[in-house]
């Protein structure tokens, strides 16, 4: 014999009800079918009763809605036939209406009336299901599911119920029939009044019957494919756990995994009756099974659950350690008032104890404890009781966490890296559950980051904010869009672009922006300024966030600090921060390190060429950089390589701008400013303390060209063409070429235009190529040479992309 239970959504409408019929009727052997009220009806009945209590006449229309919903279902499932079990429904409706009218007239809703009202949900749904299933017999749980009141709470009267269930189902096992039982509802052993097993209690009804009748198995049919690694409504990447142990399931359900009502596991556990979780909407899915032993194949962490309505109450005092029996007094007073404590943390100094309680009883708990320790608080041996609202509690659960070193370390380090601090935590010697308390606003992020890092998800995720959609940002979005699928398949890396912003507009979506239409999405986005951009990025509070700066804006660069503080990594094509005042650069790097996030800016020098990474690798392995000579202005190289008899200087500058090789204002390149920034960045990464003012810059264009408005600059530029042509001819005759070189040597830093003869490694340097010569302790006689494309939107975007991917390796 089997017991199967269908939840509210499974019986809530005609479509799934047809599946219910097929599932139930296809079984051999006898079957007990436990049903919930139609989805949402319990809530609606309660709402209706409360409205009636308050004298709100709209309870009548709510009641009519309930009635209509049932009648519609009867007509679509049973063709409107009102024979058999459903014949009682109209009478029940009348009874319910009379009860509601009574509540409205008297203006009171005693708990027993509420229980009576709410019981109609299951009483009616079960009649529809019984009428629908061929040969089904309706059983009445009001005669065999019994409750008692203990310390003011309604509890199952286990012994009584077991014997009554056995009696009610005597001989049923051999009947090969189908019994339909309304879930959730019960009666009080002493008074006989209608009660219930608590919200979600239909699971409990099913489990009680399964245990009393020694069923082969219990099946819980619901609206998800099984018991998932985390709440699927929060974690999109959660997936079904094939097998889990009772202990694991209890830890998860007790703590927010709504898929089973926690007490429902107690009756079947001692009898080792397996519990299957199945999806009525997808019956062929394998589902999950809960049994005594967990599968040897499961991971260390089986699942994560959470609650978001937690409070911490802290009882403390310097001399508390000397007072005998503080803990027992705390727990006694709370227990007497039916307040349950779900988490306890006490430091070994015994000077404080923090208790996790649900929000709805926190104020009462605080009051009771203040009263209990009134004397100690007034004489100063204990401090006033503290209460901390607005918290969430998360539990990670797994049988195999036991004796598996490093789980807690990993857990807390990934949370720390994402800027989430732990307010309290608890782990018992069973090592099956680590629970911790955090600010409620961090809950979604915490769940995602834990899910991601314990490889519960199939994918690792990075959530990207792309700021700046000029040539580099635009190319980057194109490259991400083209590579996403491949990265997902081959690297299990999921890149979500969760924000795109340009100077005054941005679009944000935590589920990811569809990159095929990002321009339209951005056009429809909202107005932004740097401060609101910062608030938006930080406020979204998404795990594994990376802010990608493809702007040249100092205002955007000034946001990095706040991003690091909030656990957000930064990848910058923008050179401003790394070349800013040394103290700022050093502080940013130190802060990123302290927060466990990344600050990467490889493309600041040589676009996609691996220059900064190489310098870091050399230094990390103990080498010392002695000298750097570098041609790192793709723009200036392009200009001097393009300059010819036919193309005058002014035109080369224009071409550099038009082809995307120069900064938006090419004077940043011509003045050497861009090279100075790059040199400062290289020098700093090589271990030198240097600022832009320390660099000796030799200008090759008169100063007045830099002090005028940009339009005037363009106008005046052709005036330099003749002089450049003269010099160009001289160089050509001498077999020399111009290169704008950055030098770091013997504590001196310089940039300037130099001439190189044929044969020098700087002589042949095509187009916008860059070249860097690194002389180090190890690479002394033959310096290391890095050469290649050093400018251009696509290689720069590719370099930014590479920085982004490298973050995935640490996240
Ligand atoms: P029913 O009405 O069938 O009893 P419930 O709504 O009580 O269904 O429980 C199923 C719901 O539990 C799912 O729709 C899902 O949103 C939620 N849920 C929360 N945590 C989990 C989890 N870890 N695994 C599966 N479902 C979960
Ligand atoms: N109908 C009840 C509720 O909504 C019981 C259940 O669905 O399990 O809580
Ligand atoms: Mg349920």
mmCIF file of N, CA and C in Angstrom, residues 609-709:
data_model
loop_
_atom_site.group_PDB
_atom_site.id
_atom_site.type_symbol
_atom_site.label_atom_id
_atom_site.label_comp_id
_atom_site.label_asym_id
_atom_site.label_seq_id
_atom_site.Cartn_x
_atom_site.Cartn_y
_atom_site.Cartn_z
ATOM 1 N N UNK A 609 47.937 43.198 -24.830
ATOM 2 C CA UNK A 609 49.226 42.510 -24.618
ATOM 3 C C UNK A 609 49.431 42.205 -23.134
ATOM 4 N N UNK A 610 49.981 41.029 -22.830
ATOM 5 C CA UNK A 610 50.136 40.658 -21.411
ATOM 6 C C UNK A 610 51.370 41.313 -20.783
ATOM 7 N N UNK A 611 51.289 42.611 -20.543
ATOM 8 C CA UNK A 611 52.463 43.324 -20.021
ATOM 9 C C UNK A 611 52.419 43.379 -18.494
ATOM 10 N N UNK A 612 51.302 43.887 -17.964
ATOM 11 C CA UNK A 612 51.205 44.007 -16.500
ATOM 12 C C UNK A 612 51.233 42.619 -15.859
ATOM 13 N N UNK A 613 50.530 41.681 -16.450
ATOM 14 C CA UNK A 613 50.538 40.312 -15.904
ATOM 15 C C UNK A 613 51.941 39.739 -15.907
ATOM 16 N N UNK A 614 52.713 40.032 -16.973
ATOM 17 C CA UNK A 614 54.078 39.498 -17.050
ATOM 18 C C UNK A 614 54.954 40.131 -15.970
ATOM 19 N N UNK A 615 54.834 41.426 -15.826
ATOM 20 C CA UNK A 615 55.630 42.101 -14.781
ATOM 21 C C UNK A 615 55.294 41.514 -13.413
ATOM 22 N N UNK A 616 54.000 41.306 -13.163
ATOM 23 C CA UNK A 616 53.604 40.727 -11.869
ATOM 24 C C UNK A 616 54.148 39.316 -11.703
ATOM 25 N N UNK A 617 54.078 38.545 -12.783
ATOM 26 C CA UNK A 617 54.559 37.161 -12.691
ATOM 27 C C UNK A 617 56.064 37.146 -12.399
ATOM 28 N N UNK A 618 56.802 38.036 -13.054
ATOM 29 C CA UNK A 618 58.251 38.091 -12.815
ATOM 30 C C UNK A 618 58.528 38.450 -11.358
ATOM 31 N N UNK A 619 57.836 39.460 -10.883
ATOM 32 C CA UNK A 619 58.070 39.901 -9.495
ATOM 33 C C UNK A 619 57.650 38.833 -8.498
ATOM 34 N N UNK A 620 56.511 38.203 -8.756
ATOM 35 C CA UNK A 620 56.040 37.180 -7.817
ATOM 36 C C UNK A 620 57.026 36.028 -7.711
ATOM 37 N N UNK A 621 57.752 35.780 -8.797
ATOM 38 C CA UNK A 621 58.703 34.666 -8.738
ATOM 39 C C UNK A 621 60.073 35.134 -8.248
ATOM 40 N N UNK A 622 60.166 36.358 -7.779
ATOM 41 C CA UNK A 622 61.394 36.813 -7.131
ATOM 42 C C UNK A 622 62.314 37.617 -8.027
ATOM 43 N N UNK A 623 61.908 37.867 -9.261
ATOM 44 C CA UNK A 623 62.761 38.653 -10.157
ATOM 45 C C UNK A 623 62.624 40.138 -9.808
ATOM 46 N N UNK A 624 63.582 40.926 -10.309
ATOM 47 C CA UNK A 624 63.537 42.379 -10.039
ATOM 48 C C UNK A 624 63.588 43.127 -11.352
ATOM 49 N N UNK A 625 62.695 44.065 -11.550
ATOM 50 C CA UNK A 625 62.690 44.830 -12.798
ATOM 51 C C UNK A 625 63.738 45.937 -12.678
ATOM 52 N N UNK A 626 64.702 45.970 -13.604
ATOM 53 C CA UNK A 626 65.744 46.987 -13.519
ATOM 54 C C UNK A 626 65.504 48.135 -14.493
ATOM 55 N N UNK A 627 64.969 47.777 -15.637
ATOM 56 C CA UNK A 627 64.822 48.816 -16.657
ATOM 57 C C UNK A 627 63.638 48.466 -17.552
ATOM 58 N N UNK A 628 62.893 49.493 -17.929
ATOM 59 C CA UNK A 628 61.811 49.266 -18.897
ATOM 60 C C UNK A 628 61.961 50.308 -20.005
ATOM 61 N N UNK A 629 61.959 49.832 -21.226
ATOM 62 C CA UNK A 629 61.907 50.750 -22.369
ATOM 63 C C UNK A 629 60.689 50.310 -23.163
ATOM 64 N N UNK A 630 59.836 51.275 -23.451
ATOM 65 C CA UNK A 630 58.581 50.833 -24.051
ATOM 66 C C UNK A 630 58.053 51.833 -25.054
ATOM 67 N N UNK A 631 57.567 51.290 -26.149
ATOM 68 C CA UNK A 631 56.827 52.119 -27.097
ATOM 69 C C UNK A 631 55.378 51.693 -26.895
ATOM 70 N N UNK A 632 54.661 52.497 -26.146
ATOM 71 C CA UNK A 632 53.330 52.040 -25.718
ATOM 72 C C UNK A 632 52.222 52.968 -26.171
ATOM 73 N N UNK A 633 52.551 53.841 -27.110
ATOM 74 C CA UNK A 633 51.451 54.622 -27.644
ATOM 75 C C UNK A 633 51.151 54.098 -29.032
ATOM 76 N N UNK A 634 50.126 53.295 -29.116
ATOM 77 C CA UNK A 634 49.694 52.788 -30.418
ATOM 78 C C UNK A 634 49.374 53.958 -31.335
ATOM 79 N N UNK A 635 48.812 55.022 -30.739
ATOM 80 C CA UNK A 635 48.406 56.184 -31.525
ATOM 81 C C UNK A 635 49.614 56.854 -32.168
ATOM 82 N N UNK A 636 50.642 57.135 -31.333
ATOM 83 C CA UNK A 636 51.811 57.836 -31.869
ATOM 84 C C UNK A 636 52.540 56.956 -32.876
ATOM 85 N N UNK A 637 52.566 55.669 -32.602
ATOM 86 C CA UNK A 637 53.196 54.763 -33.560
ATOM 87 C C UNK A 637 52.474 54.779 -34.876
ATOM 88 N N UNK A 638 51.166 54.744 -34.767
ATOM 89 C CA UNK A 638 50.354 54.775 -35.976
ATOM 90 C C UNK A 638 50.663 56.064 -36.749
ATOM 91 N N UNK A 639 50.711 57.159 -36.021
ATOM 92 C CA UNK A 639 50.949 58.461 -36.657
ATOM 93 C C UNK A 639 52.307 58.470 -37.361
ATOM 94 N N UNK A 640 53.361 58.032 -36.637
ATOM 95 C CA UNK A 640 54.695 58.106 -37.253
ATOM 96 C C UNK A 640 54.901 57.043 -38.325
ATOM 97 N N UNK A 641 54.183 55.936 -38.236
ATOM 98 C CA UNK A 641 54.287 54.924 -39.289
ATOM 99 C C UNK A 641 53.476 55.299 -40.525
ATOM 100 N N UNK A 642 52.456 56.116 -40.321
ATOM 101 C CA UNK A 642 51.584 56.464 -41.454
ATOM 102 C C UNK A 642 52.128 57.690 -42.199
ATOM 103 N N UNK A 643 52.859 58.511 -41.458
ATOM 104 C CA UNK A 643 53.412 59.746 -42.026
ATOM 105 C C UNK A 643 54.222 59.416 -43.284
ATOM 106 N N UNK A 644 53.908 60.101 -44.382
ATOM 107 C CA UNK A 644 54.656 59.845 -45.613
ATOM 108 C C UNK A 644 54.600 61.096 -46.480
ATOM 109 N N UNK A 645 55.235 60.963 -47.608
ATOM 110 C CA UNK A 645 55.239 62.085 -48.537
ATOM 111 C C UNK A 645 53.791 62.506 -48.860
ATOM 112 N N UNK A 646 52.913 61.481 -48.964
ATOM 113 C CA UNK A 646 51.532 61.760 -49.378
ATOM 114 C C UNK A 646 50.603 62.080 -48.218
ATOM 115 N N UNK A 647 50.947 61.590 -47.045
ATOM 116 C CA UNK A 647 50.033 61.818 -45.905
ATOM 117 C C UNK A 647 50.729 62.727 -44.895
ATOM 118 N N UNK A 648 50.304 63.978 -44.843
ATOM 119 C CA UNK A 648 50.955 64.895 -43.900
ATOM 120 C C UNK A 648 50.564 64.599 -42.450
ATOM 121 N N UNK A 649 51.345 65.215 -41.580
ATOM 122 C CA UNK A 649 51.176 64.964 -40.139
ATOM 123 C C UNK A 649 49.725 65.171 -39.673
ATOM 124 N N UNK A 650 49.132 66.325 -40.059
ATOM 125 C CA UNK A 650 47.781 66.626 -39.560
ATOM 126 C C UNK A 650 46.786 65.541 -39.966
ATOM 127 N N UNK A 651 46.991 64.996 -41.163
ATOM 128 C CA UNK A 651 46.049 63.963 -41.612
ATOM 129 C C UNK A 651 46.228 62.657 -40.825
ATOM 130 N N UNK A 652 47.463 62.362 -40.472
ATOM 131 C CA UNK A 652 47.685 61.117 -39.696
ATOM 132 C C UNK A 652 46.964 61.205 -38.349
ATOM 133 N N UNK A 653 46.966 62.415 -37.785
ATOM 134 C CA UNK A 653 46.302 62.589 -36.475
ATOM 135 C C UNK A 653 44.791 62.360 -36.638
ATOM 136 N N UNK A 654 44.262 62.946 -37.703
ATOM 137 C CA UNK A 654 42.842 62.761 -37.973
ATOM 138 C C UNK A 654 42.496 61.278 -38.176
ATOM 139 N N UNK A 655 43.350 60.599 -38.940
ATOM 140 C CA UNK A 655 43.099 59.174 -39.221
ATOM 141 C C UNK A 655 43.126 58.358 -37.923
ATOM 142 N N UNK A 656 44.074 58.688 -37.050
ATOM 143 C CA UNK A 656 44.185 57.952 -35.775
ATOM 144 C C UNK A 656 42.902 58.088 -34.977
ATOM 145 N N UNK A 657 42.367 59.304 -35.002
ATOM 146 C CA UNK A 657 41.126 59.501 -34.245
ATOM 147 C C UNK A 657 39.974 58.734 -34.903
ATOM 148 N N UNK A 658 39.871 58.891 -36.229
ATOM 149 C CA UNK A 658 38.749 58.256 -36.928
ATOM 150 C C UNK A 658 38.786 56.738 -36.823
ATOM 151 N N UNK A 659 39.977 56.169 -36.809
ATOM 152 C CA UNK A 659 40.073 54.702 -36.770
ATOM 153 C C UNK A 659 40.072 54.150 -35.333
ATOM 154 N N UNK A 660 39.839 55.026 -34.408
ATOM 155 C CA UNK A 660 39.701 54.559 -33.020
ATOM 156 C C UNK A 660 41.018 54.264 -32.324
ATOM 157 N N UNK A 661 42.131 54.721 -32.888
ATOM 158 C CA UNK A 661 43.424 54.464 -32.240
ATOM 159 C C UNK A 661 43.763 55.497 -31.173
ATOM 160 N N UNK A 662 43.195 56.689 -31.320
ATOM 161 C CA UNK A 662 43.605 57.722 -30.357
ATOM 162 C C UNK A 662 42.559 57.849 -29.258
ATOM 163 N N UNK A 663 42.934 58.564 -28.203
ATOM 164 C CA UNK A 663 41.966 58.942 -27.178
ATOM 165 C C UNK A 663 40.959 59.878 -27.854
ATOM 166 N N UNK A 664 39.763 60.046 -27.286
ATOM 167 C CA UNK A 664 38.788 60.946 -27.918
ATOM 168 C C UNK A 664 39.411 62.334 -28.218
ATOM 169 N N UNK A 665 40.215 62.854 -27.309
ATOM 170 C CA UNK A 665 40.965 64.084 -27.604
ATOM 171 C C UNK A 665 42.405 63.651 -27.897
ATOM 172 N N UNK A 666 42.852 63.687 -29.180
ATOM 173 C CA UNK A 666 44.162 63.120 -29.525
ATOM 174 C C UNK A 666 45.334 63.824 -28.837
ATOM 175 N N UNK A 667 45.071 65.016 -28.255
ATOM 176 C CA UNK A 667 46.171 65.722 -27.592
ATOM 177 C C UNK A 667 46.668 64.975 -26.366
ATOM 178 N N UNK A 668 45.778 64.127 -25.813
ATOM 179 C CA UNK A 668 46.220 63.315 -24.665
ATOM 180 C C UNK A 668 47.341 62.387 -25.132
ATOM 181 N N UNK A 669 47.273 61.978 -26.390
ATOM 182 C CA UNK A 669 48.347 61.149 -26.944
ATOM 183 C C UNK A 669 49.542 62.012 -27.360
ATOM 184 N N UNK A 670 49.259 63.100 -28.095
ATOM 185 C CA UNK A 670 50.342 63.921 -28.653
ATOM 186 C C UNK A 670 51.195 64.569 -27.561
ATOM 187 N N UNK A 671 50.580 64.892 -26.458
ATOM 188 C CA UNK A 671 51.322 65.546 -25.371
ATOM 189 C C UNK A 671 52.162 64.549 -24.604
ATOM 190 N N UNK A 672 51.984 63.292 -24.916
ATOM 191 C CA UNK A 672 52.708 62.276 -24.151
ATOM 192 C C UNK A 672 51.984 61.935 -22.867
ATOM 193 N N UNK A 673 50.864 62.607 -22.584
ATOM 194 C CA UNK A 673 50.166 62.388 -21.318
ATOM 195 C C UNK A 673 49.733 60.922 -21.177
ATOM 196 N N UNK A 674 49.247 60.402 -22.271
ATOM 197 C CA UNK A 674 48.791 59.017 -22.228
ATOM 198 C C UNK A 674 49.970 58.081 -21.948
ATOM 199 N N UNK A 675 51.115 58.374 -22.571
ATOM 200 C CA UNK A 675 52.297 57.528 -22.348
ATOM 201 C C UNK A 675 52.796 57.696 -20.914
ATOM 202 N N UNK A 676 52.700 58.923 -20.414
ATOM 203 C CA UNK A 676 53.138 59.146 -19.022
ATOM 204 C C UNK A 676 52.286 58.311 -18.066
ATOM 205 N N UNK A 677 50.998 58.320 -18.316
ATOM 206 C CA UNK A 677 50.115 57.499 -17.465
ATOM 207 C C UNK A 677 50.516 56.030 -17.536
ATOM 208 N N UNK A 678 50.777 55.579 -18.744
ATOM 209 C CA UNK A 678 51.134 54.168 -18.897
ATOM 210 C C UNK A 678 52.455 53.867 -18.218
ATOM 211 N N UNK A 679 53.397 54.796 -18.375
ATOM 212 C CA UNK A 679 54.707 54.587 -17.750
ATOM 213 C C UNK A 679 54.584 54.520 -16.224
ATOM 214 N N UNK A 680 53.758 55.419 -15.700
ATOM 215 C CA UNK A 680 53.563 55.439 -14.237
ATOM 216 C C UNK A 680 52.949 54.105 -13.788
ATOM 217 N N UNK A 681 52.002 53.605 -14.558
ATOM 218 C CA UNK A 681 51.357 52.341 -14.189
ATOM 219 C C UNK A 681 52.358 51.191 -14.253
ATOM 220 N N UNK A 682 53.137 51.171 -15.348
ATOM 221 C CA UNK A 682 54.148 50.107 -15.474
ATOM 222 C C UNK A 682 55.143 50.174 -14.326
ATOM 223 N N UNK A 683 55.602 51.388 -14.045
ATOM 224 C CA UNK A 683 56.614 51.556 -12.992
ATOM 225 C C UNK A 683 56.063 51.078 -11.643
ATOM 226 N N UNK A 684 54.817 51.468 -11.371
ATOM 227 C CA UNK A 684 54.227 51.067 -10.083
ATOM 228 C C UNK A 684 54.071 49.557 -9.989
ATOM 229 N N UNK A 685 53.631 48.969 -11.078
ATOM 230 C CA UNK A 685 53.461 47.515 -11.061
ATOM 231 C C UNK A 685 54.824 46.829 -10.952
ATOM 232 N N UNK A 686 55.869 47.546 -11.432
ATOM 233 C CA UNK A 686 57.220 46.987 -11.326
ATOM 234 C C UNK A 686 57.815 47.244 -9.940
ATOM 235 N N UNK A 687 57.081 47.939 -9.093
ATOM 236 C CA UNK A 687 57.526 48.106 -7.710
ATOM 237 C C UNK A 687 58.074 49.475 -7.373
ATOM 238 N N UNK A 688 57.967 50.457 -8.273
ATOM 239 C CA UNK A 688 58.506 51.787 -7.983
ATOM 240 C C UNK A 688 57.409 52.737 -7.530
ATOM 241 N N UNK A 689 57.806 53.633 -6.632
ATOM 242 C CA UNK A 689 56.842 54.632 -6.156
ATOM 243 C C UNK A 689 57.014 55.870 -7.027
ATOM 244 N N UNK A 690 56.062 56.136 -7.875
ATOM 245 C CA UNK A 690 56.240 57.236 -8.822
ATOM 246 C C UNK A 690 54.903 57.908 -9.125
ATOM 247 N N UNK A 691 54.982 59.231 -9.387
ATOM 248 C CA UNK A 691 53.804 59.984 -9.782
ATOM 249 C C UNK A 691 54.029 60.604 -11.164
ATOM 250 N N UNK A 692 52.961 61.061 -11.793
ATOM 251 C CA UNK A 692 53.096 61.615 -13.150
ATOM 252 C C UNK A 692 54.072 62.797 -13.188
ATOM 253 N N UNK A 693 54.111 63.607 -12.112
ATOM 254 C CA UNK A 693 54.998 64.775 -12.100
ATOM 255 C C UNK A 693 56.470 64.371 -12.093
ATOM 256 N N UNK A 694 56.745 63.133 -11.681
ATOM 257 C CA UNK A 694 58.149 62.696 -11.632
ATOM 258 C C UNK A 694 58.685 62.346 -13.018
ATOM 259 N N UNK A 695 57.815 62.373 -14.030
ATOM 260 C CA UNK A 695 58.243 61.936 -15.359
ATOM 261 C C UNK A 695 58.681 63.144 -16.181
ATOM 262 N N UNK A 696 59.852 63.026 -16.743
ATOM 263 C CA UNK A 696 60.375 64.094 -17.585
ATOM 264 C C UNK A 696 59.777 63.923 -18.983
ATOM 265 N N UNK A 697 58.997 64.915 -19.440
ATOM 266 C CA UNK A 697 58.315 64.775 -20.732
ATOM 267 C C UNK A 697 58.898 65.754 -21.740
ATOM 268 N N UNK A 698 59.366 65.207 -22.853
ATOM 269 C CA UNK A 698 59.888 66.062 -23.926
ATOM 270 C C UNK A 698 58.809 66.185 -25.003
ATOM 271 N N UNK A 699 58.268 67.400 -25.155
ATOM 272 C CA UNK A 699 57.185 67.610 -26.121
ATOM 273 C C UNK A 699 57.732 67.722 -27.546
ATOM 274 N N UNK A 700 56.966 67.214 -28.524
ATOM 275 C CA UNK A 700 57.403 67.381 -29.905
ATOM 276 C C UNK A 700 56.443 68.277 -30.695
ATOM 277 N N UNK A 701 55.494 68.859 -29.977
ATOM 278 C CA UNK A 701 54.556 69.808 -30.582
ATOM 279 C C UNK A 701 54.531 71.036 -29.681
ATOM 280 N N UNK A 702 54.515 72.247 -30.259
ATOM 281 C CA UNK A 702 54.552 73.438 -29.392
ATOM 282 C C UNK A 702 53.431 73.435 -28.354
ATOM 283 N N UNK A 703 53.787 74.031 -27.218
ATOM 284 C CA UNK A 703 52.899 73.987 -26.066
ATOM 285 C C UNK A 703 51.521 74.597 -26.331
ATOM 286 N N UNK A 704 51.496 75.695 -27.169
ATOM 287 C CA UNK A 704 50.220 76.400 -27.378
ATOM 288 C C UNK A 704 49.146 75.513 -28.021
ATOM 289 N N UNK A 705 49.564 74.450 -28.667
ATOM 290 C CA UNK A 705 48.588 73.534 -29.272
ATOM 291 C C UNK A 705 47.754 72.817 -28.204
ATOM 292 N N UNK A 706 48.323 72.771 -27.022
ATOM 293 C CA UNK A 706 47.631 72.026 -25.953
ATOM 294 C C UNK A 706 46.757 72.913 -25.082
ATOM 295 N N UNK A 707 46.952 74.205 -25.197
ATOM 296 C CA UNK A 707 46.223 75.110 -24.300
ATOM 297 C C UNK A 707 44.987 75.728 -24.949
ATOM 298 N N UNK A 708 44.744 75.427 -26.213
ATOM 299 C CA UNK A 708 43.612 76.057 -26.901
ATOM 300 C C UNK A 708 42.415 75.102 -26.965
ATOM 301 N N UNK A 709 41.239 75.617 -27.342
ATOM 302 C CA UNK A 709 40.083 74.718 -27.499
ATOM 303 C C UNK A 709 40.341 73.708 -28.625
#
